Amino acid sequence: VWSFFFKTLGACGGLHKTLGRYSAVMAAPRVGVATFIVREVEGHAEVLVSKRKGSHCSGLWQIPGGHLDYGENWAAAGSRELKEETGLVIDEKDFVFVSATNDVFASEGKHYITIYLAALAPNGAQPELREPNKCEGWEWRRPSEIPHPQFMPEGVAFSDAIHDGVTGLMRQGLGTLARGGDFDIEKKAKLLHLLSS
């Protein structure tokens, strides 16, 4: 009986004893990568967002992102997910680390570590709706004007995450690179300026 039960759990992973009962939970945390794609409009930053639809977190506002694949670096995951969801192409060397969260959703038996990255949108970039089963469409919004509820850890707003990340980036200095690559210093300076305005 127990061997059948363990096999049936499949991707859910392991067992977690809660109040004397067993419930399926993730065997280990999953890693997600989320991308703040930023463009400049009249000297202000706008971020690419979409309203989720479907069964998971329907109605919440999100930024492009998804799961980190085995062997993939954060920036490669951000670039891949962005292209899959929006059709926009941004080289992985153009992403910078913004923030990370460690979130346990006990009621759902889920544990996620999410890596937040940021990159400048290519000039004139217009996102496409590539996954209509997952979101309603992509919009450009100022961080302070992104509607609620947002797909962020409870009590955290996109604008707060950006602020915290920019503060960290400024502490690191312009020479610090997201993946040790050849990030364009001018792009990073512009990104920092936009996100801090």
PDB file of C-alpha atoms in Angstrom:
ATOM      1  CA  VAL A   1       0.000   0.000   0.000  1.00  0.00           C
ATOM      2  CA  TRP A   2       2.731   2.500   0.957  1.00  0.00           C
ATOM      3  CA  SER A   3       4.767   1.838  -2.210  1.00  0.00           C
ATOM      4  CA  PHE A   4       1.668   2.618  -4.293  1.00  0.00           C
ATOM      5  CA  PHE A   5       1.092   5.786  -2.257  1.00  0.00           C
ATOM      6  CA  PHE A   6       4.673   6.997  -2.783  1.00  0.00           C
ATOM      7  CA  LYS A   7       4.509   6.291  -6.529  1.00  0.00           C
ATOM      8  CA  THR A   8       1.169   8.081  -6.785  1.00  0.00           C
ATOM      9  CA  LEU A   9       2.684  11.263  -5.340  1.00  0.00           C
ATOM     10  CA  GLY A  10       4.786  11.637  -8.491  1.00  0.00           C
ATOM     11  CA  ALA A  11       5.888  15.237  -8.940  1.00  0.00           C
ATOM     12  CA  CYS A  12       4.471  16.257  -5.574  1.00  0.00           C
ATOM     13  CA  GLY A  13       7.488  14.699  -3.949  1.00  0.00           C
ATOM     14  CA  GLY A  14       7.206  13.596  -0.340  1.00  0.00           C
ATOM     15  CA  LEU A  15       5.078  13.413   2.739  1.00  0.00           C
ATOM     16  CA  HIS A  16       4.467  16.002   5.395  1.00  0.00           C
ATOM     17  CA  LYS A  17       2.822  15.177   8.694  1.00  0.00           C
ATOM     18  CA  THR A  18       0.290  17.816   9.629  1.00  0.00           C
ATOM     19  CA  LEU A  19      -2.013  17.511  12.647  1.00  0.00           C
ATOM     20  CA  GLY A  20      -1.600  13.742  12.685  1.00  0.00           C
ATOM     21  CA  ARG A  21      -2.510  13.342   8.983  1.00  0.00           C
ATOM     22  CA  TYR A  22      -0.267  13.005   5.958  1.00  0.00           C
ATOM     23  CA  SER A  23      -0.584  15.370   3.038  1.00  0.00           C
ATOM     24  CA  ALA A  24       1.385  15.576  -0.193  1.00  0.00           C
ATOM     25  CA  VAL A  25       3.974  18.336  -0.334  1.00  0.00           C
ATOM     26  CA  MET A  26       6.874  19.230  -2.547  1.00  0.00           C
ATOM     27  CA  ALA A  27       9.971  17.141  -1.784  1.00  0.00           C
ATOM     28  CA  ALA A  28      12.151  20.226  -2.191  1.00  0.00           C
ATOM     29  CA  PRO A  29      11.602  23.885  -3.003  1.00  0.00           C
ATOM     30  CA  ARG A  30      11.019  24.798  -6.649  1.00  0.00           C
ATOM     31  CA  VAL A  31      12.957  27.690  -8.128  1.00  0.00           C
ATOM     32  CA  GLY A  32      11.129  30.301 -10.141  1.00  0.00           C
ATOM     33  CA  VAL A  33      12.556  33.170 -12.168  1.00  0.00           C
ATOM     34  CA  ALA A  34      10.518  36.344 -12.685  1.00  0.00           C
ATOM     35  CA  THR A  35      11.551  39.244 -14.912  1.00  0.00           C
ATOM     36  CA  PHE A  36      10.891  42.951 -14.568  1.00  0.00           C
ATOM     37  CA  ILE A  37      11.019  44.101 -18.192  1.00  0.00           C
ATOM     38  CA  VAL A  38      11.415  47.871 -18.127  1.00  0.00           C
ATOM     39  CA  ARG A  39      11.023  50.551 -20.786  1.00  0.00           C
ATOM     40  CA  GLU A  40      11.362  54.309 -20.613  1.00  0.00           C
ATOM     41  CA  VAL A  41       8.405  56.528 -21.498  1.00  0.00           C
ATOM     42  CA  GLU A  42       8.789  60.291 -21.020  1.00  0.00           C
ATOM     43  CA  GLY A  43      11.582  59.773 -18.498  1.00  0.00           C
ATOM     44  CA  HIS A  44       9.641  57.267 -16.378  1.00  0.00           C
ATOM     45  CA  ALA A  45       9.898  53.506 -16.040  1.00  0.00           C
ATOM     46  CA  GLU A  46       7.120  51.222 -17.199  1.00  0.00           C
ATOM     47  CA  VAL A  47       7.063  47.510 -16.368  1.00  0.00           C
ATOM     48  CA  LEU A  48       5.512  44.732 -18.461  1.00  0.00           C
ATOM     49  CA  VAL A  49       2.637  43.059 -16.573  1.00  0.00           C
ATOM     50  CA  SER A  50      -0.291  40.757 -17.264  1.00  0.00           C
ATOM     51  CA  LYS A  51      -3.355  39.494 -15.437  1.00  0.00           C
ATOM     52  CA  ARG A  52      -3.196  35.754 -14.783  1.00  0.00           C
ATOM     53  CA  LYS A  53      -6.029  33.458 -15.772  1.00  0.00           C
ATOM     54  CA  GLY A  54      -6.648  29.763 -15.428  1.00  0.00           C
ATOM     55  CA  SER A  55      -6.706  27.679 -12.296  1.00  0.00           C
ATOM     56  CA  HIS A  56      -3.515  28.861 -10.568  1.00  0.00           C
ATOM     57  CA  CYS A  57      -3.703  32.370  -9.023  1.00  0.00           C
ATOM     58  CA  SER A  58      -6.283  33.565 -11.524  1.00  0.00           C
ATOM     59  CA  GLY A  59      -6.916  37.314 -11.406  1.00  0.00           C
ATOM     60  CA  LEU A  60      -3.517  38.281  -9.975  1.00  0.00           C
ATOM     61  CA  TRP A  61      -1.158  40.639 -11.821  1.00  0.00           C
ATOM     62  CA  GLN A  62       2.197  39.114 -12.771  1.00  0.00           C
ATOM     63  CA  ILE A  63       5.447  39.761 -14.572  1.00  0.00           C
ATOM     64  CA  PRO A  64       6.910  37.292 -17.099  1.00  0.00           C
ATOM     65  CA  GLY A  65       8.549  34.241 -15.571  1.00  0.00           C
ATOM     66  CA  GLY A  66       8.446  30.553 -14.829  1.00  0.00           C
ATOM     67  CA  HIS A  67      10.453  27.641 -13.469  1.00  0.00           C
ATOM     68  CA  LEU A  68      14.202  27.284 -13.667  1.00  0.00           C
ATOM     69  CA  ASP A  69      15.100  24.226 -15.755  1.00  0.00           C
ATOM     70  CA  TYR A  70      17.774  21.756 -14.667  1.00  0.00           C
ATOM     71  CA  GLY A  71      21.270  23.069 -15.460  1.00  0.00           C
ATOM     72  CA  GLU A  72      19.982  26.496 -16.501  1.00  0.00           C
ATOM     73  CA  ASN A  73      21.307  29.763 -15.088  1.00  0.00           C
ATOM     74  CA  TRP A  74      18.873  32.423 -13.846  1.00  0.00           C
ATOM     75  CA  ALA A  75      19.379  34.798 -16.747  1.00  0.00           C
ATOM     76  CA  ALA A  76      18.943  32.035 -19.332  1.00  0.00           C
ATOM     77  CA  ALA A  77      15.676  31.045 -17.635  1.00  0.00           C
ATOM     78  CA  GLY A  78      14.500  34.660 -17.617  1.00  0.00           C
ATOM     79  CA  SER A  79      15.332  35.070 -21.297  1.00  0.00           C
ATOM     80  CA  ARG A  80      13.652  31.776 -22.241  1.00  0.00           C
ATOM     81  CA  GLU A  81      10.474  32.415 -20.236  1.00  0.00           C
ATOM     82  CA  LEU A  82      10.193  35.957 -21.598  1.00  0.00           C
ATOM     83  CA  LYS A  83      10.379  34.706 -25.192  1.00  0.00           C
ATOM     84  CA  GLU A  84       7.920  31.852 -24.527  1.00  0.00           C
ATOM     85  CA  GLU A  85       5.341  34.151 -22.918  1.00  0.00           C
ATOM     86  CA  THR A  86       5.734  37.422 -24.850  1.00  0.00           C
ATOM     87  CA  GLY A  87       7.832  36.815 -27.951  1.00  0.00           C
ATOM     88  CA  LEU A  88      10.322  39.445 -26.731  1.00  0.00           C
ATOM     89  CA  VAL A  89      13.977  38.536 -27.095  1.00  0.00           C
ATOM     90  CA  ILE A  90      16.471  39.821 -24.526  1.00  0.00           C
ATOM     91  CA  ASP A  91      19.944  38.320 -24.293  1.00  0.00           C
ATOM     92  CA  GLU A  92      20.697  36.692 -20.962  1.00  0.00           C
ATOM     93  CA  LYS A  93      23.715  38.978 -20.461  1.00  0.00           C
ATOM     94  CA  ASP A  94      21.314  41.939 -20.298  1.00  0.00           C
ATOM     95  CA  PHE A  95      19.514  40.739 -17.144  1.00  0.00           C
ATOM     96  CA  VAL A  96      20.521  41.948 -13.684  1.00  0.00           C
ATOM     97  CA  PHE A  97      19.626  40.405 -10.340  1.00  0.00           C
ATOM     98  CA  VAL A  98      17.030  42.431  -8.418  1.00  0.00           C
ATOM     99  CA  SER A  99      15.850  40.359  -5.477  1.00  0.00           C
ATOM    100  CA  ALA A 100      14.967  36.871  -4.239  1.00  0.00           C
ATOM    101  CA  THR A 101      12.167  35.560  -2.050  1.00  0.00           C
ATOM    102  CA  ASN A 102      11.746  32.364  -0.054  1.00  0.00           C
ATOM    103  CA  ASP A 103       8.021  31.593   0.181  1.00  0.00           C
ATOM    104  CA  VAL A 104       6.310  28.667   1.886  1.00  0.00           C
ATOM    105  CA  PHE A 105       2.636  28.168   1.064  1.00  0.00           C
ATOM    106  CA  ALA A 106       1.823  25.714   3.848  1.00  0.00           C
ATOM    107  CA  SER A 107      -1.851  25.382   2.955  1.00  0.00           C
ATOM    108  CA  GLU A 108      -0.887  24.282  -0.579  1.00  0.00           C
ATOM    109  CA  GLY A 109       2.147  22.212   0.444  1.00  0.00           C
ATOM    110  CA  LYS A 110       4.379  24.351  -1.775  1.00  0.00           C
ATOM    111  CA  HIS A 111       7.716  26.050  -1.231  1.00  0.00           C
ATOM    112  CA  TYR A 112       9.151  28.407  -3.842  1.00  0.00           C
ATOM    113  CA  ILE A 113      12.352  30.364  -4.104  1.00  0.00           C
ATOM    114  CA  THR A 114      11.848  33.088  -6.690  1.00  0.00           C
ATOM    115  CA  ILE A 115      14.711  34.968  -8.323  1.00  0.00           C
ATOM    116  CA  TYR A 116      13.718  38.425  -9.606  1.00  0.00           C
ATOM    117  CA  LEU A 117      15.687  39.840 -12.539  1.00  0.00           C
ATOM    118  CA  ALA A 118      15.347  43.064 -14.518  1.00  0.00           C
ATOM    119  CA  ALA A 119      16.240  44.077 -18.063  1.00  0.00           C
ATOM    120  CA  LEU A 120      15.588  46.948 -20.432  1.00  0.00           C
ATOM    121  CA  ALA A 121      13.035  46.240 -23.148  1.00  0.00           C
ATOM    122  CA  PRO A 122      14.313  46.487 -26.706  1.00  0.00           C
ATOM    123  CA  ASN A 123      13.386  49.801 -28.362  1.00  0.00           C
ATOM    124  CA  GLY A 124       9.837  49.689 -29.698  1.00  0.00           C
ATOM    125  CA  ALA A 125       9.205  46.281 -28.135  1.00  0.00           C
ATOM    126  CA  GLN A 126       5.585  45.156 -28.300  1.00  0.00           C
ATOM    127  CA  PRO A 127       4.791  41.929 -26.459  1.00  0.00           C
ATOM    128  CA  GLU A 128       2.586  39.247 -27.975  1.00  0.00           C
ATOM    129  CA  LEU A 129       0.092  37.105 -26.090  1.00  0.00           C
ATOM    130  CA  ARG A 130       1.784  33.717 -26.595  1.00  0.00           C
ATOM    131  CA  GLU A 131       0.019  31.808 -23.799  1.00  0.00           C
ATOM    132  CA  PRO A 132      -3.638  32.928 -23.859  1.00  0.00           C
ATOM    133  CA  ASN A 133      -4.589  30.077 -21.534  1.00  0.00           C
ATOM    134  CA  LYS A 134      -2.374  31.582 -18.789  1.00  0.00           C
ATOM    135  CA  CYS A 135      -2.912  35.345 -19.030  1.00  0.00           C
ATOM    136  CA  GLU A 136      -5.213  37.980 -20.498  1.00  0.00           C
ATOM    137  CA  GLY A 137      -2.594  40.034 -22.354  1.00  0.00           C
ATOM    138  CA  TRP A 138       0.470  42.165 -21.667  1.00  0.00           C
ATOM    139  CA  GLU A 139       0.432  45.831 -20.641  1.00  0.00           C
ATOM    140  CA  TRP A 140       3.051  48.449 -19.826  1.00  0.00           C
ATOM    141  CA  ARG A 141       2.458  50.073 -16.407  1.00  0.00           C
ATOM    142  CA  ARG A 142       4.392  52.348 -14.075  1.00  0.00           C
ATOM    143  CA  PRO A 143       5.401  50.318 -10.989  1.00  0.00           C
ATOM    144  CA  SER A 144       3.251  52.480  -8.709  1.00  0.00           C
ATOM    145  CA  GLU A 145       0.232  51.976 -10.986  1.00  0.00           C
ATOM    146  CA  ILE A 146       0.212  48.185 -11.209  1.00  0.00           C
ATOM    147  CA  PRO A 147      -3.243  47.066 -10.023  1.00  0.00           C
ATOM    148  CA  HIS A 148      -3.810  44.780  -7.063  1.00  0.00           C
ATOM    149  CA  PRO A 149      -3.872  41.920  -6.288  1.00  0.00           C
ATOM    150  CA  GLN A 150      -0.344  41.157  -7.442  1.00  0.00           C
ATOM    151  CA  PHE A 151       1.396  37.811  -7.815  1.00  0.00           C
ATOM    152  CA  MET A 152       3.994  38.527  -5.151  1.00  0.00           C
ATOM    153  CA  PRO A 153       4.634  37.255  -1.642  1.00  0.00           C
ATOM    154  CA  GLU A 154       1.894  38.355   0.735  1.00  0.00           C
ATOM    155  CA  GLY A 155       2.374  41.950   1.844  1.00  0.00           C
ATOM    156  CA  VAL A 156       4.929  42.779  -0.883  1.00  0.00           C
ATOM    157  CA  ALA A 157       4.153  45.026  -3.847  1.00  0.00           C
ATOM    158  CA  PHE A 158       6.034  45.099  -7.159  1.00  0.00           C
ATOM    159  CA  SER A 159       7.144  48.648  -6.376  1.00  0.00           C
ATOM    160  CA  ASP A 160       8.587  47.484  -3.014  1.00  0.00           C
ATOM    161  CA  ALA A 161      10.459  44.593  -4.643  1.00  0.00           C
ATOM    162  CA  ILE A 162      11.885  46.933  -7.288  1.00  0.00           C
ATOM    163  CA  HIS A 163      12.918  49.480  -4.641  1.00  0.00           C
ATOM    164  CA  ASP A 164      14.623  46.827  -2.506  1.00  0.00           C
ATOM    165  CA  GLY A 165      16.367  45.378  -5.537  1.00  0.00           C
ATOM    166  CA  VAL A 166      17.552  48.759  -6.815  1.00  0.00           C
ATOM    167  CA  THR A 167      18.904  49.614  -3.365  1.00  0.00           C
ATOM    168  CA  GLY A 168      20.893  46.368  -3.460  1.00  0.00           C
ATOM    169  CA  LEU A 169      22.113  47.012  -7.006  1.00  0.00           C
ATOM    170  CA  MET A 170      23.295  50.497  -6.046  1.00  0.00           C
ATOM    171  CA  ARG A 171      25.198  49.026  -3.090  1.00  0.00           C
ATOM    172  CA  GLN A 172      26.871  46.542  -5.448  1.00  0.00           C
ATOM    173  CA  GLY A 173      27.890  49.243  -7.913  1.00  0.00           C
ATOM    174  CA  LEU A 174      27.705  49.311 -11.685  1.00  0.00           C
ATOM    175  CA  GLY A 175      30.560  46.855 -12.110  1.00  0.00           C
ATOM    176  CA  THR A 176      28.692  43.947 -10.500  1.00  0.00           C
ATOM    177  CA  LEU A 177      27.197  41.645 -13.108  1.00  0.00           C
ATOM    178  CA  ALA A 178      24.206  39.324 -12.844  1.00  0.00           C
ATOM    179  CA  ARG A 179      26.047  36.218 -14.074  1.00  0.00           C
ATOM    180  CA  GLY A 180      29.643  37.349 -14.358  1.00  0.00           C
ATOM    181  CA  GLY A 181      29.140  38.102 -18.038  1.00  0.00           C
ATOM    182  CA  ASP A 182      29.744  41.144 -20.202  1.00  0.00           C
ATOM    183  CA  PHE A 183      26.708  43.233 -19.266  1.00  0.00           C
ATOM    184  CA  ASP A 184      26.626  46.656 -20.921  1.00  0.00           C
ATOM    185  CA  ILE A 185      27.427  49.159 -18.137  1.00  0.00           C
ATOM    186  CA  GLU A 186      25.441  51.924 -19.881  1.00  0.00           C
ATOM    187  CA  LYS A 187      22.341  49.704 -20.000  1.00  0.00           C
ATOM    188  CA  LYS A 188      22.732  48.860 -16.314  1.00  0.00           C
ATOM    189  CA  ALA A 189      23.109  52.546 -15.418  1.00  0.00           C
ATOM    190  CA  LYS A 190      19.972  53.397 -17.412  1.00  0.00           C
ATOM    191  CA  LEU A 191      18.043  50.531 -15.813  1.00  0.00           C
ATOM    192  CA  LEU A 192      19.061  51.674 -12.316  1.00  0.00           C
ATOM    193  CA  HIS A 193      18.093  55.252 -13.142  1.00  0.00           C
ATOM    194  CA  LEU A 194      14.666  54.237 -14.463  1.00  0.00           C
ATOM    195  CA  LEU A 195      13.878  51.909 -11.580  1.00  0.00           C
ATOM    196  CA  SER A 196      14.901  54.454  -8.965  1.00  0.00           C
ATOM    197  CA  SER A 197      12.841  57.314 -10.459  1.00  0.00           C
TER     198      SER A 197
END
